[in-house]
Coordinates of N, CA, C and O in Angstrom, one line a residue:
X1 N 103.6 191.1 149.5 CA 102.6 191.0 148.4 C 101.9 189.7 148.5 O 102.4 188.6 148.7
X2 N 100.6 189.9 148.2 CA 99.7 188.1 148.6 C 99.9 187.2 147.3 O 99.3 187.6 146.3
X3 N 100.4 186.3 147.4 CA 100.3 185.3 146.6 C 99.4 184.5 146.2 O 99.1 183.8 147.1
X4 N 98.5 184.3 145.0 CA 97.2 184.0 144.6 C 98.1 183.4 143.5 O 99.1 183.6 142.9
X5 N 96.7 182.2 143.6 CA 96.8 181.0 142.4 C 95.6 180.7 142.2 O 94.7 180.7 143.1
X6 N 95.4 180.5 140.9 CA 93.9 180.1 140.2 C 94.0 178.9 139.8 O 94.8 178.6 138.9
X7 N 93.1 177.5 140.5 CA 93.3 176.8 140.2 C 91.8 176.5 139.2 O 90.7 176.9 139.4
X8 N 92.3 175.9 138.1 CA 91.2 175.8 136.5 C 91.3 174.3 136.9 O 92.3 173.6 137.0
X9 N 89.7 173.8 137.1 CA 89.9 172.4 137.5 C 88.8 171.7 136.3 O 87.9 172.0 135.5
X10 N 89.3 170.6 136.6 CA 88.6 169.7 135.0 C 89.1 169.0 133.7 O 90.1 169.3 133.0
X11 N 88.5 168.1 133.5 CA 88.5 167.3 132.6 C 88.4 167.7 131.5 O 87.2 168.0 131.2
X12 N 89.7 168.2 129.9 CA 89.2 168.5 129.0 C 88.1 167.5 127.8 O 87.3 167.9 126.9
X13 N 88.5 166.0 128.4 CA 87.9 164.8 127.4 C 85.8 164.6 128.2 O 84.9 163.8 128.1
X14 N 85.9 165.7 128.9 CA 84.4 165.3 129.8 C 83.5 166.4 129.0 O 82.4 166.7 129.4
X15 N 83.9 167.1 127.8 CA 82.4 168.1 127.5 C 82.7 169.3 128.7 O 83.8 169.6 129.2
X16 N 81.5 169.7 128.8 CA 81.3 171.1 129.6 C 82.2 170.8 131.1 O 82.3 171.8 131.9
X17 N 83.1 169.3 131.4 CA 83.8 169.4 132.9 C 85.0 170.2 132.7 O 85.8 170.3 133.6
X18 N 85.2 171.1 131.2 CA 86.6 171.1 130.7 C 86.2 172.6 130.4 O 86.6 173.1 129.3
X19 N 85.4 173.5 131.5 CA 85.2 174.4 131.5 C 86.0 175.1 132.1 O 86.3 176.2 131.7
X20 N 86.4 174.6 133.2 CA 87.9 174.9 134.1 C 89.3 175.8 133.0 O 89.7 176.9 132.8
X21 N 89.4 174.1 132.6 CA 90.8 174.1 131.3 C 90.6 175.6 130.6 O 91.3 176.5 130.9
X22 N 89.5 175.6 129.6 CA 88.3 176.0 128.9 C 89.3 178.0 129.3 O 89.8 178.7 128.5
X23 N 89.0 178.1 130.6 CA 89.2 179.3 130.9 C 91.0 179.6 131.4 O 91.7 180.6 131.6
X24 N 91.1 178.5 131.5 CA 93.0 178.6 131.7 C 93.3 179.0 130.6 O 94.1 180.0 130.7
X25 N 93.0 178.5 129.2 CA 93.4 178.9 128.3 C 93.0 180.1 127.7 O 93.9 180.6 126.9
X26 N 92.0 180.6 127.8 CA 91.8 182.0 127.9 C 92.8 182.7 128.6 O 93.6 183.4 128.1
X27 N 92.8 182.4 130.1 CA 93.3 183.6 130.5 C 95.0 183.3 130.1 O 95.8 184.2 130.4
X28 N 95.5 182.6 129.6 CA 97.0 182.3 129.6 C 97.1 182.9 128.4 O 97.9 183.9 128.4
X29 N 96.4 182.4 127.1 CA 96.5 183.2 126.3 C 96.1 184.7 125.6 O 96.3 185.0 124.4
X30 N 95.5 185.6 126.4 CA 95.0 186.8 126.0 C 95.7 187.7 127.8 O 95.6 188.9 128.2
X31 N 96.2 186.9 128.2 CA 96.7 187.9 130.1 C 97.3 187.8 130.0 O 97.5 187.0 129.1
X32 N 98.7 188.4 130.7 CA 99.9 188.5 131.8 C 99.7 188.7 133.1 O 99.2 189.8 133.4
X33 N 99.9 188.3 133.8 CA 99.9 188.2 135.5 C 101.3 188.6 136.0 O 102.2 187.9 135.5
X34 N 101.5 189.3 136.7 CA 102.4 189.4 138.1 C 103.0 188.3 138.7 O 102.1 187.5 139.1
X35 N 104.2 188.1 139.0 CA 104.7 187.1 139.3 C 103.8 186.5 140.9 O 103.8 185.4 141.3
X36 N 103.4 187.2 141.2 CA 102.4 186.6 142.9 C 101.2 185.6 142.5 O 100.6 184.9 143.3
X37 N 100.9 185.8 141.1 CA 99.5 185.2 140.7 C 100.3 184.2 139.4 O 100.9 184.4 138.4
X38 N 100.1 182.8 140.4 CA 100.0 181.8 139.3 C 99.4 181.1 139.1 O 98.9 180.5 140.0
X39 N 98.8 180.7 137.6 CA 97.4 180.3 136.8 C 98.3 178.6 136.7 O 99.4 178.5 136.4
X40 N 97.2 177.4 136.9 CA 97.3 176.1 137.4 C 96.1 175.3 136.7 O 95.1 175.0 137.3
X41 N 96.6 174.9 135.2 CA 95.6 174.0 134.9 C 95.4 172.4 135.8 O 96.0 171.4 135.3
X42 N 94.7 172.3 136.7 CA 95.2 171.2 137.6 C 94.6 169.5 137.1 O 95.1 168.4 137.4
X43 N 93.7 169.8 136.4 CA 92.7 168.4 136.2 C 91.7 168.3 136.6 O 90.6 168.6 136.2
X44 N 92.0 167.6 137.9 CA 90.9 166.9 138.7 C 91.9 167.6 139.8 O 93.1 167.7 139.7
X45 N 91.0 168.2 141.0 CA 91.2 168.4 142.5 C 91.4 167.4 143.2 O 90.6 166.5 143.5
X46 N 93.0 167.4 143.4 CA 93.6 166.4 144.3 C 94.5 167.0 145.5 O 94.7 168.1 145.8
X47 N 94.8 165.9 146.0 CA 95.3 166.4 147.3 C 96.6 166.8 146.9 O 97.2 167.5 147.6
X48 N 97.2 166.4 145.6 CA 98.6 166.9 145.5 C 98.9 168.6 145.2 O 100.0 169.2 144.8
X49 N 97.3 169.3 145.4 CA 97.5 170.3 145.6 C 97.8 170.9 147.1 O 97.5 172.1 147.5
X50 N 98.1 170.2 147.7 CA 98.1 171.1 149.0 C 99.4 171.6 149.2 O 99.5 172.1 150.3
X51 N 100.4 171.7 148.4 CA 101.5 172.2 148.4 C 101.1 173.6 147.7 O 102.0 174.2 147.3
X52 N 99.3 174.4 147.3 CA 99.4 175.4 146.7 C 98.6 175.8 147.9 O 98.6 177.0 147.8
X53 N 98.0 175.4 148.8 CA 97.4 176.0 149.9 C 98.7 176.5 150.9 O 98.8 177.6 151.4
X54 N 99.4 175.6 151.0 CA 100.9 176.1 151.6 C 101.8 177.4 151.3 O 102.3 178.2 152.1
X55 N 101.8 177.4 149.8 CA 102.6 178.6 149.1 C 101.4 179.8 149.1 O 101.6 181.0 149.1
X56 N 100.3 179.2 149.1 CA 99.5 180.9 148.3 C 98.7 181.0 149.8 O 98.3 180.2 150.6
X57 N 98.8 182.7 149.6 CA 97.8 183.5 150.8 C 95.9 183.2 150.0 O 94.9 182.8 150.7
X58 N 95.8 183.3 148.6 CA 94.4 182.9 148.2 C 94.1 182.4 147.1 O 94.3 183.1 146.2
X59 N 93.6 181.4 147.0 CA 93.4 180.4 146.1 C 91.8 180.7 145.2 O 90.7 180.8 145.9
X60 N 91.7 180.7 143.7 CA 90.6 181.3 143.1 C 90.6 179.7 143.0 O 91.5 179.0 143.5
X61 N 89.3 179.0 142.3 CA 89.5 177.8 141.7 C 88.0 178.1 141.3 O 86.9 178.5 141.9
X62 N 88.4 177.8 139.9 CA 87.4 177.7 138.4 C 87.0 176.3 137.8 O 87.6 175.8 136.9
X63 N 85.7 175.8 138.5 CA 85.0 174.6 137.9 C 83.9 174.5 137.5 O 83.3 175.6 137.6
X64 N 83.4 173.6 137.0 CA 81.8 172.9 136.2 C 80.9 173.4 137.7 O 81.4 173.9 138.7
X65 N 79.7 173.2 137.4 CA 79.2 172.8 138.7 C 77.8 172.2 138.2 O 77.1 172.8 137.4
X66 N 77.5 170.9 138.8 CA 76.1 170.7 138.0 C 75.1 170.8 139.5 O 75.5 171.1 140.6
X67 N 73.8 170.6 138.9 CA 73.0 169.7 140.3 C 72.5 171.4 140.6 O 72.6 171.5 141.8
X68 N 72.1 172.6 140.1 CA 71.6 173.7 140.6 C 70.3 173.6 139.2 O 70.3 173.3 138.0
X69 N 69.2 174.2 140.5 CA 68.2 175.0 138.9 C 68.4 176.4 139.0 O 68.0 177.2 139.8
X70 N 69.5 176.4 137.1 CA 70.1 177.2 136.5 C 70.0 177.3 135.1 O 69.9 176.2 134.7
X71 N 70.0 178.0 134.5 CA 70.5 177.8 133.2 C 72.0 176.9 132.7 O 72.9 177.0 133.5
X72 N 72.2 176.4 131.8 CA 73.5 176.0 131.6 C 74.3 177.4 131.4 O 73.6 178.3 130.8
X73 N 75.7 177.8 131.8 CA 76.4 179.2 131.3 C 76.3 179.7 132.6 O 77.4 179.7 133.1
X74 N 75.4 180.1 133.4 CA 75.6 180.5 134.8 C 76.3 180.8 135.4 O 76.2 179.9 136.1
X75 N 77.2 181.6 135.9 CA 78.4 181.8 137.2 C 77.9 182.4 138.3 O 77.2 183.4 138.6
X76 N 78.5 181.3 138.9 CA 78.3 181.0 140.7 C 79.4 181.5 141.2 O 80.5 181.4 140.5
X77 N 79.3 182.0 142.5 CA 80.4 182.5 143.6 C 80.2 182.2 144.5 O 79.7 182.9 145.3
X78 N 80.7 180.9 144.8 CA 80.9 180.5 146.3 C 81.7 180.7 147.4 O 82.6 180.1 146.8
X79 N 82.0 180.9 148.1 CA 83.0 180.5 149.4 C 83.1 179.1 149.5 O 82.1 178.4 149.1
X80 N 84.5 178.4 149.9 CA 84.3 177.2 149.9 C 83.5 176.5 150.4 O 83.1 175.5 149.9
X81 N 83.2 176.9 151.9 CA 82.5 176.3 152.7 C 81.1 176.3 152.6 O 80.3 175.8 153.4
X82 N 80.7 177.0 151.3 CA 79.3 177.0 151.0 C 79.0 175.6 150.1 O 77.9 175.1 150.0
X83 N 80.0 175.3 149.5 CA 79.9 174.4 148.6 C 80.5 173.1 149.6 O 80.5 172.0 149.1
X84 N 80.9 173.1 150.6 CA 81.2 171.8 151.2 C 80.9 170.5 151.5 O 81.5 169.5 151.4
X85 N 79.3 171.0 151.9 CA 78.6 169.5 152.1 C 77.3 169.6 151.4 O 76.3 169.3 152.0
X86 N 77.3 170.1 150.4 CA 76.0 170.5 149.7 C 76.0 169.4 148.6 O 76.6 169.3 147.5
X87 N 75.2 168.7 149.2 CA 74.9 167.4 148.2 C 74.2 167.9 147.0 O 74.3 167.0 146.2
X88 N 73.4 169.3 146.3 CA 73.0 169.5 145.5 C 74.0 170.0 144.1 O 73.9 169.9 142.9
X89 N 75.0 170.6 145.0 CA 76.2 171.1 144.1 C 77.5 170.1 143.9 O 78.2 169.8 144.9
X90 N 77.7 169.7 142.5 CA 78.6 168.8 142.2 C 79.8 169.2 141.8 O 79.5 169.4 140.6
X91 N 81.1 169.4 141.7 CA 82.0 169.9 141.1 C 82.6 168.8 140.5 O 83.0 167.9 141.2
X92 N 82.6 168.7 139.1 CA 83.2 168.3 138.3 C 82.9 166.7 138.1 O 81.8 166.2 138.2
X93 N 83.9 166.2 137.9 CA 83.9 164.3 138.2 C 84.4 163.9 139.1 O 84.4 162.7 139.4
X94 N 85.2 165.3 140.2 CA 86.2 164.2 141.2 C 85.4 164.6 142.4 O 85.0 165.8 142.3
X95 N 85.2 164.1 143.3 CA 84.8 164.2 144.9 C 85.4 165.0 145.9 O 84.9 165.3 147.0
X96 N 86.8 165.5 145.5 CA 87.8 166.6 145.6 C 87.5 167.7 146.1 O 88.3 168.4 145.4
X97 N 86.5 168.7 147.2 CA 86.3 170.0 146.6 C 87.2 170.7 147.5 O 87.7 170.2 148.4
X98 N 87.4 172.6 147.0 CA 88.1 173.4 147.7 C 88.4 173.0 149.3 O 89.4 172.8 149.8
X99 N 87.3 173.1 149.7 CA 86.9 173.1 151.4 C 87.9 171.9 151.9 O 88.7 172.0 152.7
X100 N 87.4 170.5 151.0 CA 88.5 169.2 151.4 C 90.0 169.5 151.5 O 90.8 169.2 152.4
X101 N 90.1 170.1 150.4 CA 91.8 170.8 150.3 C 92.1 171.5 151.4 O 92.7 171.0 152.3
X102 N 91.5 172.7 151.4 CA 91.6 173.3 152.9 C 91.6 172.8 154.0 O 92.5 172.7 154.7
X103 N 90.2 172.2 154.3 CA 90.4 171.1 155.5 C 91.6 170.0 155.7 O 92.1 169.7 156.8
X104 N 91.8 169.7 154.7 CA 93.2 167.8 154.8 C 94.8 169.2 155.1 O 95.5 169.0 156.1
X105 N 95.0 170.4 154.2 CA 96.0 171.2 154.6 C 95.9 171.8 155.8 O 97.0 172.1 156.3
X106 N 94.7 172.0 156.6 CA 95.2 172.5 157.8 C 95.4 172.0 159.0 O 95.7 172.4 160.1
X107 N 95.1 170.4 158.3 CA 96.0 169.4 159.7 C 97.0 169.3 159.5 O 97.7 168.4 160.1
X108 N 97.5 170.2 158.1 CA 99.5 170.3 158.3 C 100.0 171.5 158.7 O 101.1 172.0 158.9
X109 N 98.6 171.9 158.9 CA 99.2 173.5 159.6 C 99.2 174.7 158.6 O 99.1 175.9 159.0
X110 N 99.2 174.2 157.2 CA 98.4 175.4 156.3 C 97.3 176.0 155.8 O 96.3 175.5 155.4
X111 N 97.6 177.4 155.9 CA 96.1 177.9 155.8 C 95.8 179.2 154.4 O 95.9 180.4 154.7
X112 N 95.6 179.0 153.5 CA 94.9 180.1 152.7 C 93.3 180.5 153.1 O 92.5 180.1 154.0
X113 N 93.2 181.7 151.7 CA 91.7 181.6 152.0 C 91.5 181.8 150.3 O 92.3 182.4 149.5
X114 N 89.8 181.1 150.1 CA 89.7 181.3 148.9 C 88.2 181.8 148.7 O 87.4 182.3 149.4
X115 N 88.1 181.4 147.1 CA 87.0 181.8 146.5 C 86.4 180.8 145.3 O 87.2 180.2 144.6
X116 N 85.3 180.7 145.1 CA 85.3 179.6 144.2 C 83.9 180.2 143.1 O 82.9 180.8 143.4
X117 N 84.5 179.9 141.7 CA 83.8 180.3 140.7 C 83.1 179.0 139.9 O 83.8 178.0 139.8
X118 N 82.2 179.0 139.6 CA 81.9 177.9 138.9 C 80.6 178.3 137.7 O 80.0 179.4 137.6
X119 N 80.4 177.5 137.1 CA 79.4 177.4 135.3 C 78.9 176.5 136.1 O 79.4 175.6 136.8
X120 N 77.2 176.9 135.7 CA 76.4 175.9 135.6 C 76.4 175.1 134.1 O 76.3 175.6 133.0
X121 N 76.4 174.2 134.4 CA 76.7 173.2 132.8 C 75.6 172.3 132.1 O 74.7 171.6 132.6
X122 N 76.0 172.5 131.0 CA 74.5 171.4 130.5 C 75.0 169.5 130.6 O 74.6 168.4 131.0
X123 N 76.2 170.1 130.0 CA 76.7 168.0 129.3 C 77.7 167.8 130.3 O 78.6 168.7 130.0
X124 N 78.2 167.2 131.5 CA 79.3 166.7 132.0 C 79.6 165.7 132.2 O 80.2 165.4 133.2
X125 N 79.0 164.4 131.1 CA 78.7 163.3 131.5 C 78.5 162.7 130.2 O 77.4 162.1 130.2
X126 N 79.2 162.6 128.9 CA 79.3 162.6 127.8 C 79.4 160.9 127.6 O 80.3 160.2 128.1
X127 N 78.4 160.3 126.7 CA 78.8 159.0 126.6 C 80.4 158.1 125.9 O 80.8 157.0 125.9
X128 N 80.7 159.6 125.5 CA 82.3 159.4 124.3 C 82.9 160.3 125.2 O 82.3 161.1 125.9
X129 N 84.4 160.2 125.1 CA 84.9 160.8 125.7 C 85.1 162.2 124.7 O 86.0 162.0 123.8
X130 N 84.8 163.2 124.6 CA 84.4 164.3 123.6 C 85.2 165.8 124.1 O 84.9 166.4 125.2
X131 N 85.9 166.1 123.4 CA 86.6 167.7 123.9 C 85.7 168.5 123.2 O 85.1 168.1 122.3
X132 N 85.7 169.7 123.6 CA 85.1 171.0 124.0 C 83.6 171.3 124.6 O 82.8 170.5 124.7
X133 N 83.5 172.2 124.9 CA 82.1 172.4 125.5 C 80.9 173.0 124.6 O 80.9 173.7 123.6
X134 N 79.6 172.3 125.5 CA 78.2 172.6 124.8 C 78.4 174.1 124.8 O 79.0 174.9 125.5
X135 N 77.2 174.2 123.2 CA 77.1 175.7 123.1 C 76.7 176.7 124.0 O 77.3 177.8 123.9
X136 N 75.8 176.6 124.8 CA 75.7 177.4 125.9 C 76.5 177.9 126.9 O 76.6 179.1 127.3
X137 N 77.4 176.7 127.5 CA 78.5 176.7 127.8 C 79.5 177.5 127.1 O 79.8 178.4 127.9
X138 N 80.1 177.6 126.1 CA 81.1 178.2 125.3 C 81.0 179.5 125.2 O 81.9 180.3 125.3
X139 N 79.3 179.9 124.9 CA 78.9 181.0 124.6 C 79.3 181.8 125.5 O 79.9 182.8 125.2
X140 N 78.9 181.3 127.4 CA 79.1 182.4 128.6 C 80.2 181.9 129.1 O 80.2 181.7 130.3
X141 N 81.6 181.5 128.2 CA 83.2 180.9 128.3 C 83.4 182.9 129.2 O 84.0 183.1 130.3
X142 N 83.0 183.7 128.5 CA 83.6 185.3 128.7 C 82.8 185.5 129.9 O 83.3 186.5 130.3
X143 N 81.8 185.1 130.6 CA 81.3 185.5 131.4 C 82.1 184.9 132.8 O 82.1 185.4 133.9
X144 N 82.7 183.9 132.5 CA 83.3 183.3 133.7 C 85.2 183.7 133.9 O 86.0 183.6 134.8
X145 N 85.3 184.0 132.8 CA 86.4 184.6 132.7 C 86.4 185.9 132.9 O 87.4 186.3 133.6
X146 N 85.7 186.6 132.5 CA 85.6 188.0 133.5 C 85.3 188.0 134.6 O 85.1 189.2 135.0
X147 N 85.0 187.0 135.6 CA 84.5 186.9 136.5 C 86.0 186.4 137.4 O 85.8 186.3 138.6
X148 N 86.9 186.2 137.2 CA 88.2 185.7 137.7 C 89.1 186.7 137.1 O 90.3 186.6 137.3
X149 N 88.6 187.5 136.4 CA 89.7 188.6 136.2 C 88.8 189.8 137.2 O 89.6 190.5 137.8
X150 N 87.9 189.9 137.4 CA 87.2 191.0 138.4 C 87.8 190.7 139.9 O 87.9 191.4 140.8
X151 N 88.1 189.1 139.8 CA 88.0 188.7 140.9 C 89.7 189.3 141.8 O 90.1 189.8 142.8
X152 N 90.3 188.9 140.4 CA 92.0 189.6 140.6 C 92.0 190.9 140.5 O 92.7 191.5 141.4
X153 N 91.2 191.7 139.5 CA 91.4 193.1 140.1 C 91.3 193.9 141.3 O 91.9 194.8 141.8
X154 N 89.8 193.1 141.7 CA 89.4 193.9 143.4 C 90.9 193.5 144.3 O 91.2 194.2 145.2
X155 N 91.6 192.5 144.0 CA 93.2 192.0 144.8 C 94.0 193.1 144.5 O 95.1 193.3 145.1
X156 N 93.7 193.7 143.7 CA 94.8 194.8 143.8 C 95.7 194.2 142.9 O 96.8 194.3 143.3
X157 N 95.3 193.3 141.3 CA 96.5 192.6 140.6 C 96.7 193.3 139.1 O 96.0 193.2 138.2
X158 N 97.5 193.9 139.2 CA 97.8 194.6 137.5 C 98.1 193.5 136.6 O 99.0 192.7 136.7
X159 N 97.1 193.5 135.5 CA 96.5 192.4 134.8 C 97.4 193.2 133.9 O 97.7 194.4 134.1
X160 N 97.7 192.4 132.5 CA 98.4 193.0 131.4 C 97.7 192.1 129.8 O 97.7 190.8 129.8
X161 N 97.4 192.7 128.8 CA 96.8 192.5 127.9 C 98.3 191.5 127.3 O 99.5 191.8 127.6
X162 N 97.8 190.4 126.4 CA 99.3 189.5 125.8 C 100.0 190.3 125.1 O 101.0 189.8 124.6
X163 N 99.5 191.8 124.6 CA 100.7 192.6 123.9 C 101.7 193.6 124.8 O 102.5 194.4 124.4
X164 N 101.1 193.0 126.3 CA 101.8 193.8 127.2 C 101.4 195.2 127.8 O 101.9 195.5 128.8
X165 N 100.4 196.0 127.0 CA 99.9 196.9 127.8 C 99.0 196.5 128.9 O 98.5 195.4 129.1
X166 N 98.7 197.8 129.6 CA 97.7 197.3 131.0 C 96.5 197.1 130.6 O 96.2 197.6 129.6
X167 N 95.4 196.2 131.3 CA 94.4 195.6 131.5 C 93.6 196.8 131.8 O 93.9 197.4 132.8
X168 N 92.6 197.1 131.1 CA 91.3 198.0 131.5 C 90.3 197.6 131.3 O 90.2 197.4 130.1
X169 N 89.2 197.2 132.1 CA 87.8 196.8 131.8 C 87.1 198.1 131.2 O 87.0 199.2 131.5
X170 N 86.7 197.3 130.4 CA 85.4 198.3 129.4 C 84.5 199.5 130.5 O 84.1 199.2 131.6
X171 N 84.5 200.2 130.2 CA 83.7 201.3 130.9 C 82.3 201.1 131.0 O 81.9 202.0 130.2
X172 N 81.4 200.7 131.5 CA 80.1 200.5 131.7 C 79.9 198.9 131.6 O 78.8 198.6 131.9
X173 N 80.6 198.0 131.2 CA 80.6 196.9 130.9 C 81.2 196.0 132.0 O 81.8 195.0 131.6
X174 N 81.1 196.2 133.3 CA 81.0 195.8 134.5 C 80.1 195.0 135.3 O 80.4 194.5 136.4
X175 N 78.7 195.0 134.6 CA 78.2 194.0 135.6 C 78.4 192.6 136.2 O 78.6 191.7 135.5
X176 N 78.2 192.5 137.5 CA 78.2 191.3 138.3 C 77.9 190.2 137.6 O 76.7 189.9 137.8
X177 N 78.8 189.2 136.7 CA 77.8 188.2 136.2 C 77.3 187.0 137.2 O 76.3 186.4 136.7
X178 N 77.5 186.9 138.0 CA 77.7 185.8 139.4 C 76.5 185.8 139.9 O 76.3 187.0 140.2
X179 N 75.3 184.9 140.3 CA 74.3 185.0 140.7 C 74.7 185.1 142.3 O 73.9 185.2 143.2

């Protein structure tokens, strides 16, 4: 059975960087997952994840992303390597991205494969250190979150509602939010 981990990356004290967080707690509180899928509020993208590129066959990871013309609320779908050296795309506050992870892990010999979701954001750069996110942001919190539960179902993952029954997406209420 493939082992998948979502890592939710970000700063909850950064405004819209704590969009990551933002959706861990969504999904922790309204899902149940299958013991193969473990949900990873991480912070900031560090190398002390590479002990999750080691354990997991695929790695989702949910961040901010600034530096696109987008609307704020947006979901992006990248491949990591699309976002690798793309000076226009920012993830978050740390310098950290997917592809680095991947890359520094496979000169230990480990290899996943992943996928990368991200919000375009209005505020990530807040003069106070300020928790929760701008309104626009907040508003498309469901858009990005359905977008990492779509992402687990095409995996073949029986999603379970927190009162324990199965996970069914709305019937006609499937569109692609991901530009």
């Amino acid at each position: 059975m493939e082992k998948i981990a979502v890592i939710c990356v970000g700063n909850r004290l950064m405004l819209d960087d704590g969009i990551g967080p933002a959706v861990y707690d969504a999904l922790t509180e309204d899902y149940r997952f299958p013991e193969n899928v473990e949900l990873i509020d991480a912070g900031c993208m560090s190398m002390d994840l590479l002990h999750v590129v080691r354990d997991f066959d695929y790695i989702i990871t949910v961040d901010a992303i600034d530096g696109l013309d987008a609307d704020p609320g947006t979901v992006f779908r990248f491949a990591p390597e699309d976002i690798g050296g793309g000076v226009a795309i920012m993830q978050s506050l740390h310098d950290l991205r997917l592809i680095d992870l991947f890359n520094a892990a496979a000169l230990l010999g480990y290899h996943a494969d992943g996928i990368c979701y991200g919000m375009k954001v209005l505020n990530m750069h807040p003069l106070d250190l300020t928790e929760g996110l701008t309104q626009p942001v907040f508003d498309a919190l469901p858009l990005l979150r359905d977008a990492v539960l779509a992402e687990l179902l095409g995996r073949g993952v029986e999603i379970r509602n927190a009162d324990g029954s199965v996970f069914v997406p709305p019937a006609g209420d499937q569109p692609d939010p991901c530009e």
